[in-house]
Coordinates of N, CA and C in Angstrom, one line a residue:
M1 N -16.0 0.5 5.2 CA -15.1 1.5 5.8 C -15.6 1.8 7.2
K2 N -14.7 2.0 8.1 CA -15.1 2.2 9.5 C -15.7 3.6 9.6
N3 N -16.6 3.8 10.5 CA -17.1 5.1 10.8 C -16.0 6.0 11.3
L4 N -15.9 7.2 10.7 CA -14.8 8.1 11.0 C -15.1 8.9 12.3
I5 N -16.3 8.9 12.8 CA -16.7 9.6 14.0 C -17.0 8.6 15.1
Y6 N -16.2 8.7 16.1 CA -16.3 7.7 17.2 C -17.0 8.4 18.4
P7 N -17.9 7.8 19.0 CA -18.6 8.4 20.1 C -17.7 8.9 21.3
D8 N -16.6 8.2 21.5 CA -15.7 8.6 22.6 C -14.9 9.8 22.3
W9 N -15.0 10.3 21.0 CA -14.3 11.5 20.6 C -15.1 12.7 20.8
M10 N -16.4 12.5 21.0 CA -17.4 13.6 21.0 C -17.6 14.2 22.3
R11 N -17.7 15.5 22.4 CA -18.0 16.2 23.6 C -19.2 17.2 23.2
P12 N -20.3 17.0 23.9 CA -21.4 17.9 23.6 C -21.1 19.4 23.9
L13 N -21.7 20.2 23.1 CA -21.5 21.7 23.3 C -22.8 22.3 22.9
K14 N -23.3 23.2 23.9 CA -24.5 23.9 23.6 C -24.2 25.4 23.4
I15 N -24.7 26.0 22.3 CA -24.3 27.3 22.0 C -25.6 28.1 21.9
L16 N -25.6 29.4 22.4 CA -26.7 30.3 22.3 C -26.6 31.0 21.0
L17 N -27.4 30.8 20.1 CA -27.3 31.4 18.8 C -28.6 32.0 18.4
A18 N -28.7 33.3 18.3 CA -29.9 34.1 17.9 C -31.0 33.8 18.9
G19 N -30.7 33.7 20.2 CA -31.7 33.5 21.1 C -32.2 32.0 21.3
A20 N -31.6 31.1 20.5 CA -32.0 29.7 20.7 C -30.8 28.8 20.9
F21 N -30.9 27.8 21.7 CA -29.8 26.9 22.0 C -29.6 25.9 20.8
V22 N -28.4 25.8 20.4 CA -28.1 24.9 19.3 C -27.1 23.9 19.9
S23 N -27.4 22.6 19.7 CA -26.5 21.6 20.2 C -25.5 21.1 19.1
A24 N -24.2 21.0 19.5 CA -23.2 20.6 18.5 C -22.3 19.6 19.2
S25 N -21.4 19.0 18.4 CA -20.4 18.1 19.0 C -19.1 18.5 18.5
I26 N -18.1 18.5 19.4 CA -16.7 18.9 19.1 C -16.0 17.6 19.1
L27 N -15.2 17.3 18.0 CA -14.4 16.1 18.0 C -13.1 16.4 18.7
T28 N -12.7 15.5 19.6 CA -11.5 15.6 20.3 C -10.7 14.4 20.0
P29 N -9.6 14.5 19.3 CA -8.8 13.3 18.9 C -8.2 12.6 20.1
V30 N -8.2 11.2 20.0 CA -7.5 10.4 21.0 C -6.5 9.5 20.3
S31 N -5.4 9.3 20.9 CA -4.3 8.5 20.4 C -4.0 8.8 18.9
G32 N -3.6 7.8 18.1 CA -3.2 8.0 16.8 C -4.3 7.8 15.8
Q33 N -5.6 7.7 16.2 CA -6.7 7.3 15.3 C -6.9 8.4 14.3
V34 N -6.7 9.7 14.7 CA -7.0 10.8 13.8 C -6.0 10.7 12.6
W35 N -4.7 10.5 13.0 CA -3.7 10.3 11.9 C -4.0 9.1 11.0
A36 N -4.4 8.0 11.6 CA -4.7 6.8 10.8 C -5.9 7.1 9.9
N37 N -6.9 7.7 10.4 CA -8.1 8.0 9.5 C -7.7 9.0 8.4
S38 N -6.9 10.0 8.8 CA -6.5 10.9 7.8 C -5.6 10.2 6.7
H39 N -4.7 9.3 7.1 CA -3.9 8.6 6.2 C -4.8 7.7 5.3
N40 N -5.7 7.0 5.9 CA -6.7 6.1 5.1 C -7.5 6.9 4.1
N41 N -7.9 8.2 4.5 CA -8.6 9.0 3.6 C -7.8 9.4 2.4
K42 N -6.5 9.7 2.7 CA -5.6 10.1 1.6 C -5.4 8.9 0.6
I43 N -5.3 7.7 1.1 CA -5.2 6.6 0.3 C -6.4 6.3 -0.5
A44 N -7.6 6.4 0.1 CA -8.9 6.3 -0.6 C -9.1 7.3 -1.7
T45 N -8.7 8.6 -1.4 CA -8.7 9.6 -2.3 C -7.8 9.4 -3.5
A46 N -6.6 8.9 -3.2 CA -5.7 8.6 -4.3 C -6.2 7.5 -5.2
I47 N -6.8 6.5 -4.6 CA -7.4 5.4 -5.4 C -8.5 5.9 -6.3
E48 N -9.4 6.7 -5.7 CA -10.5 7.3 -6.5 C -10.0 8.1 -7.7
T49 N -9.0 9.0 -7.4 CA -8.4 9.8 -8.4 C -7.8 9.0 -9.5
L50 N -7.0 8.0 -9.2 CA -6.4 7.1 -10.2 C -7.5 6.4 -11.0
K51 N -8.5 5.9 -10.4 CA -9.6 5.2 -11.1 C -10.3 6.1 -12.1
Q52 N -10.3 7.4 -11.9 CA -10.9 8.4 -12.8 C -10.0 8.8 -14.0
S53 N -8.7 8.3 -13.9 CA -7.8 8.6 -15.0 C -7.7 7.4 -15.9
D54 N -6.8 7.5 -16.9 CA -6.5 6.4 -17.8 C -5.1 5.9 -17.5
Q55 N -4.5 6.3 -16.4 CA -3.2 6.0 -16.0 C -3.0 4.6 -15.5
R56 N -1.8 4.0 -15.7 CA -1.4 2.7 -15.1 C -1.0 3.0 -13.7
W57 N -1.5 2.1 -12.8 CA -1.1 2.2 -11.4 C -1.2 0.8 -10.7
I58 N -0.6 0.7 -9.6 CA -0.5 -0.6 -8.8 C -1.2 -0.4 -7.5
Q59 N -2.1 -1.3 -7.1 CA -2.7 -1.3 -5.8 C -2.3 -2.6 -5.1
I60 N -1.8 -2.4 -3.9 CA -1.4 -3.5 -3.0 C -2.3 -3.5 -1.8
D61 N -3.0 -4.6 -1.5 CA -3.9 -4.7 -0.4 C -3.2 -5.7 0.6
L62 N -2.7 -5.2 1.7 CA -2.0 -6.0 2.6 C -2.9 -7.0 3.4
S63 N -4.2 -6.6 3.6 CA -5.1 -7.5 4.3 C -5.5 -8.7 3.4
K64 N -5.5 -8.5 2.1 CA -5.9 -9.5 1.2 C -4.6 -10.2 0.6
Q65 N -3.5 -9.6 0.9 CA -2.2 -10.1 0.3 C -2.3 -10.3 -1.2
N66 N -2.8 -9.2 -1.9 CA -2.8 -9.2 -3.3 C -2.3 -7.9 -3.9
L67 N -2.0 -8.0 -5.2 CA -1.6 -6.8 -6.0 C -2.5 -6.8 -7.2
I68 N -3.0 -5.6 -7.6 CA -3.8 -5.5 -8.8 C -3.1 -4.4 -9.6
A69 N -2.9 -4.7 -10.9 CA -2.4 -3.7 -11.8 C -3.6 -3.1 -12.5
W70 N -3.7 -1.8 -12.5 CA -4.9 -1.1 -13.1 C -4.5 -0.2 -14.2
E71 N -5.4 -0.1 -15.2 CA -5.3 1.0 -16.2 C -6.6 1.8 -16.0
G72 N -6.4 2.9 -15.2 CA -7.6 3.7 -14.9 C -8.4 2.9 -13.9
S73 N -9.7 2.7 -14.3 CA -10.6 1.9 -13.5 C -10.7 0.5 -13.9
K74 N -9.9 0.1 -14.8 CA -9.9 -1.3 -15.3 C -8.8 -2.2 -14.7
P75 N -9.1 -3.2 -13.9 CA -8.0 -4.1 -13.5 C -7.6 -5.0 -14.6
V76 N -6.2 -5.0 -14.8 CA -5.7 -5.8 -15.9 C -4.9 -7.0 -15.5
Y77 N -4.5 -7.1 -14.2 CA -3.7 -8.2 -13.7 C -3.8 -8.2 -12.2
A78 N -4.1 -9.4 -11.6 CA -4.2 -9.6 -10.2 C -3.5 -10.8 -9.7
I79 N -2.7 -10.7 -8.7 CA -1.9 -11.8 -8.2 C -1.8 -11.8 -6.7
T80 N -1.4 -12.9 -6.1 CA -1.2 -13.0 -4.7 C 0.3 -12.7 -4.4
I81 N 0.5 -12.0 -3.3 CA 1.8 -11.5 -2.9 C 2.2 -12.0 -1.5
S82 N 3.4 -11.7 -1.1 CA 3.8 -11.8 0.3 C 4.4 -10.5 0.7
S83 N 3.8 -9.9 1.7 CA 4.3 -8.6 2.2 C 5.1 -8.8 3.4
G84 N 5.5 -7.7 4.1 CA 6.3 -7.8 5.3 C 5.6 -8.5 6.4
K85 N 6.5 -9.2 7.2 CA 5.9 -9.9 8.4 C 5.7 -8.8 9.5
R86 N 5.1 -9.2 10.6 CA 4.8 -8.3 11.6 C 6.0 -7.5 12.1
S87 N 7.1 -8.1 12.3 CA 8.3 -7.4 12.8 C 9.0 -6.5 11.8
T88 N 8.7 -6.7 10.5 CA 9.3 -5.9 9.4 C 8.1 -5.6 8.4
P89 N 7.2 -4.7 8.8 CA 6.0 -4.5 8.0 C 6.3 -3.7 6.7
T90 N 5.4 -4.0 5.7 CA 5.4 -3.2 4.5 C 4.7 -1.8 4.8
R91 N 5.3 -0.8 4.3 CA 4.8 0.6 4.6 C 3.5 0.8 3.8
V92 N 2.6 1.5 4.4 CA 1.3 1.8 3.8 C 1.4 3.3 3.3
G93 N 0.8 3.5 2.2 CA 0.8 4.9 1.6 C 0.8 4.9 0.1
T94 N 1.0 6.1 -0.4 CA 1.1 6.3 -1.9 C 2.5 6.6 -2.3
F95 N 3.0 5.9 -3.3 CA 4.4 6.0 -3.7 C 4.4 6.0 -5.3
K96 N 5.6 6.1 -5.8 CA 5.8 5.9 -7.2 C 7.0 5.1 -7.5
I97 N 7.0 4.3 -8.5 CA 8.2 3.5 -8.8 C 9.3 4.4 -9.1
Q98 N 10.5 4.3 -8.4 CA 11.6 5.2 -8.6 C 12.7 4.6 -9.4
T99 N 12.9 3.3 -9.3 CA 14.0 2.6 -10.0 C 13.6 1.2 -10.3
K100 N 14.0 0.7 -11.5 CA 13.7 -0.7 -12.0 C 15.1 -1.3 -12.3
L101 N 15.2 -2.5 -11.7 CA 16.5 -3.3 -11.9 C 16.1 -4.7 -12.3
K102 N 16.6 -5.2 -13.4 CA 16.3 -6.6 -13.8 C 16.7 -7.6 -12.8
K103 N 17.9 -7.4 -12.2 CA 18.4 -8.2 -11.1 C 19.2 -7.4 -10.2
T104 N 19.2 -7.7 -8.9 CA 19.9 -7.0 -7.9 C 20.2 -7.9 -6.7
R105 N 21.1 -7.5 -5.9 CA 21.4 -8.2 -4.6 C 20.6 -7.4 -3.5
M106 N 20.0 -8.1 -2.6 CA 19.3 -7.4 -1.5 C 19.9 -8.0 -0.2
Q107 N 20.3 -7.1 0.7 CA 20.9 -7.6 1.9 C 20.5 -6.6 3.1
G108 N 20.4 -7.2 4.2 CA 20.0 -6.5 5.4 C 20.3 -7.4 6.6
R109 N 19.8 -7.0 7.7 CA 20.0 -7.9 8.9 C 19.2 -9.2 8.7
G110 N 20.0 -10.3 8.7 CA 19.4 -11.6 8.6 C 19.2 -12.1 7.2
Y111 N 19.6 -11.4 6.2 CA 19.4 -11.9 4.8 C 20.4 -11.2 3.9
N112 N 20.8 -12.0 2.9 CA 21.7 -11.6 1.8 C 21.3 -12.4 0.6
V113 N 20.5 -11.9 -0.3 CA 20.0 -12.6 -1.4 C 20.5 -12.1 -2.8
P114 N 21.2 -12.9 -3.5 CA 21.7 -12.4 -4.8 C 20.6 -12.6 -5.9
N115 N 20.8 -11.9 -7.0 CA 20.0 -12.1 -8.2 C 18.5 -12.0 -8.0
V116 N 18.0 -11.0 -7.2 CA 16.6 -10.8 -6.9 C 16.0 -10.2 -8.2
P117 N 15.1 -11.0 -8.8 CA 14.6 -10.6 -10.2 C 13.5 -9.5 -10.2
H118 N 13.5 -8.7 -11.2 CA 12.5 -7.8 -11.6 C 12.1 -6.9 -10.4
T119 N 13.1 -6.1 -9.9 CA 12.9 -5.3 -8.7 C 12.5 -3.9 -9.1
M120 N 11.5 -3.4 -8.4 CA 11.0 -2.0 -8.7 C 11.0 -1.3 -7.3
Y121 N 11.9 -0.5 -7.0 CA 12.0 0.3 -5.8 C 11.0 1.4 -5.8
Y122 N 10.2 1.5 -4.7 CA 9.2 2.6 -4.7 C 9.4 3.5 -3.5
Q123 N 10.2 3.2 -2.5 CA 10.6 4.1 -1.5 C 11.8 3.5 -0.7
G124 N 12.9 4.2 -0.8 CA 14.1 3.8 -0.2 C 14.5 2.3 -0.5
G125 N 14.6 1.5 0.5 CA 14.9 0.1 0.3 C 13.7 -0.8 0.1
Y126 N 12.5 -0.2 0.0 CA 11.2 -1.0 -0.2 C 11.0 -1.2 -1.7
A127 N 10.6 -2.4 -2.1 CA 10.5 -2.7 -3.5 C 9.4 -3.8 -3.7
I128 N 8.9 -3.8 -4.9 CA 8.1 -4.9 -5.4 C 9.1 -5.7 -6.3
H129 N 9.2 -7.1 -6.0 CA 10.2 -7.9 -6.7 C 9.8 -9.3 -6.7
G130 N 10.5 -10.1 -7.6 CA 10.3 -11.5 -7.6 C 11.0 -12.2 -6.4
A131 N 10.5 -13.3 -6.0 CA 11.1 -14.0 -4.8 C 11.1 -15.5 -5.2
Y132 N 12.3 -16.0 -5.6 CA 12.5 -17.4 -6.0 C 12.8 -18.3 -4.8
W133 N 13.1 -17.7 -3.6 CA 13.5 -18.4 -2.5 C 12.4 -18.9 -1.6
H134 N 11.2 -18.6 -1.9 CA 10.0 -19.1 -1.1 C 8.8 -19.3 -2.0
N135 N 7.9 -20.0 -1.5 CA 6.6 -20.3 -2.2 C 5.4 -20.1 -1.2
R136 N 5.6 -19.1 -0.4 CA 4.6 -18.8 0.7 C 3.7 -17.6 0.4
F137 N 3.4 -17.4 -0.9 CA 2.6 -16.3 -1.3 C 1.2 -16.3 -0.7
G138 N 0.8 -15.2 -0.2 CA -0.5 -15.1 0.5 C -0.2 -15.0 2.0
T139 N 1.1 -15.1 2.4 CA 1.5 -15.0 3.8 C 2.5 -13.9 3.9
P140 N 2.4 -13.0 4.9 CA 3.5 -12.0 5.1 C 4.7 -12.7 5.6
V141 N 5.8 -12.7 4.8 CA 7.1 -13.3 5.2 C 8.3 -12.5 4.9
S142 N 8.1 -11.3 4.2 CA 9.2 -10.5 3.8 C 9.8 -9.6 4.9
H143 N 10.8 -8.9 4.5 CA 11.4 -7.9 5.4 C 10.9 -6.5 5.1
G144 N 9.7 -6.5 4.5 CA 9.0 -5.2 4.2 C 8.7 -5.0 2.8
C145 N 9.4 -5.7 1.9 CA 9.1 -5.6 0.5 C 7.9 -6.4 0.1
V146 N 7.5 -6.2 -1.2 CA 6.3 -6.9 -1.7 C 6.9 -8.0 -2.6
N147 N 6.8 -9.3 -2.2 CA 7.3 -10.4 -2.9 C 6.2 -10.9 -3.9
L148 N 6.7 -11.2 -5.1 CA 5.8 -11.9 -6.1 C 6.5 -13.1 -6.6
A149 N 5.8 -14.1 -7.1 CA 6.4 -15.2 -7.8 C 7.1 -14.6 -9.0
P150 N 8.3 -15.2 -9.4 CA 9.1 -14.6 -10.4 C 8.4 -14.3 -11.7
N151 N 7.5 -15.2 -12.2 CA 6.8 -15.0 -13.5 C 5.9 -13.8 -13.4
H152 N 5.2 -13.6 -12.2 CA 4.3 -12.5 -12.0 C 5.2 -11.2 -11.9
A153 N 6.3 -11.3 -11.2 CA 7.1 -10.1 -11.1 C 7.6 -9.6 -12.4
K154 N 7.9 -10.6 -13.3 CA 8.3 -10.2 -14.7 C 7.2 -9.5 -15.4
W155 N 6.0 -10.0 -15.3 CA 4.9 -9.3 -16.0 C 4.7 -7.9 -15.5
V156 N 4.7 -7.7 -14.2 CA 4.5 -6.4 -13.6 C 5.6 -5.5 -14.0
F157 N 6.9 -6.0 -13.9 CA 8.1 -5.2 -14.2 C 8.0 -4.7 -15.7
E158 N 7.6 -5.5 -16.6 CA 7.5 -5.1 -18.0 C 6.3 -4.2 -18.3
W159 N 5.3 -4.3 -17.5 CA 4.1 -3.4 -17.6 C 4.3 -2.0 -17.1
A160 N 4.9 -1.9 -15.9 CA 5.1 -0.7 -15.2 C 6.3 0.1 -15.6
D161 N 6.2 1.4 -15.5 CA 7.3 2.3 -15.8 C 7.8 3.0 -14.6
V162 N 9.0 3.6 -14.6 CA 9.4 4.4 -13.5 C 8.4 5.6 -13.5
G163 N 7.9 5.9 -12.3 CA 6.9 6.9 -12.1 C 5.5 6.3 -12.0
T164 N 5.3 5.0 -12.2 CA 4.0 4.4 -12.0 C 3.6 4.5 -10.6
P165 N 2.4 5.0 -10.3 CA 1.9 5.1 -8.9 C 1.7 3.7 -8.3
V166 N 2.1 3.6 -7.0 CA 1.9 2.4 -6.2 C 1.1 2.9 -4.9
V167 N -0.1 2.2 -4.7 CA -0.9 2.6 -3.6 C -1.0 1.3 -2.7
I168 N -0.5 1.4 -1.5 CA -0.5 0.3 -0.5 C -1.4 0.6 0.6
K169 N -2.4 -0.3 0.8 CA -3.4 -0.1 1.9 C -3.4 -1.3 2.8
K170 N -4.0 -1.1 4.0 CA -4.2 -2.3 4.9 C -5.4 -3.0 4.6

């Protein structure tokens, strides 16, 4: 994990306290790094909380292009995925499975795919689903969804319920 305190954020401050000078540092945020670190902390906290439970949950690591199905602190299934490409990234955060569809049509700018298998929507149009139209797992190629090979998508679909937490990190 990266150090959360960056030297360029710090401004020295000397305070007279009970007759003695005390040196302190004040953090002054620059750019979006404070938000990013706060967001990363929330994700890390969610992961630790889920690992201390006996709950089923899904972790997606975009940097490793993998999905791990967990039962509390025990990983029960791990697979390679394809997440969103740079121009259409997969969102990072904590979500819950909202809807499950055995098959659905997905369409948007530049794509119209019928019979997308084992689709689990977790936020708006973002979903974990099977992808029969490519075999480039391990490479970000989607329009923001999390693509799985159809046989793996079926396993995850049957294992997870509506309400299952989904944690997506970089």
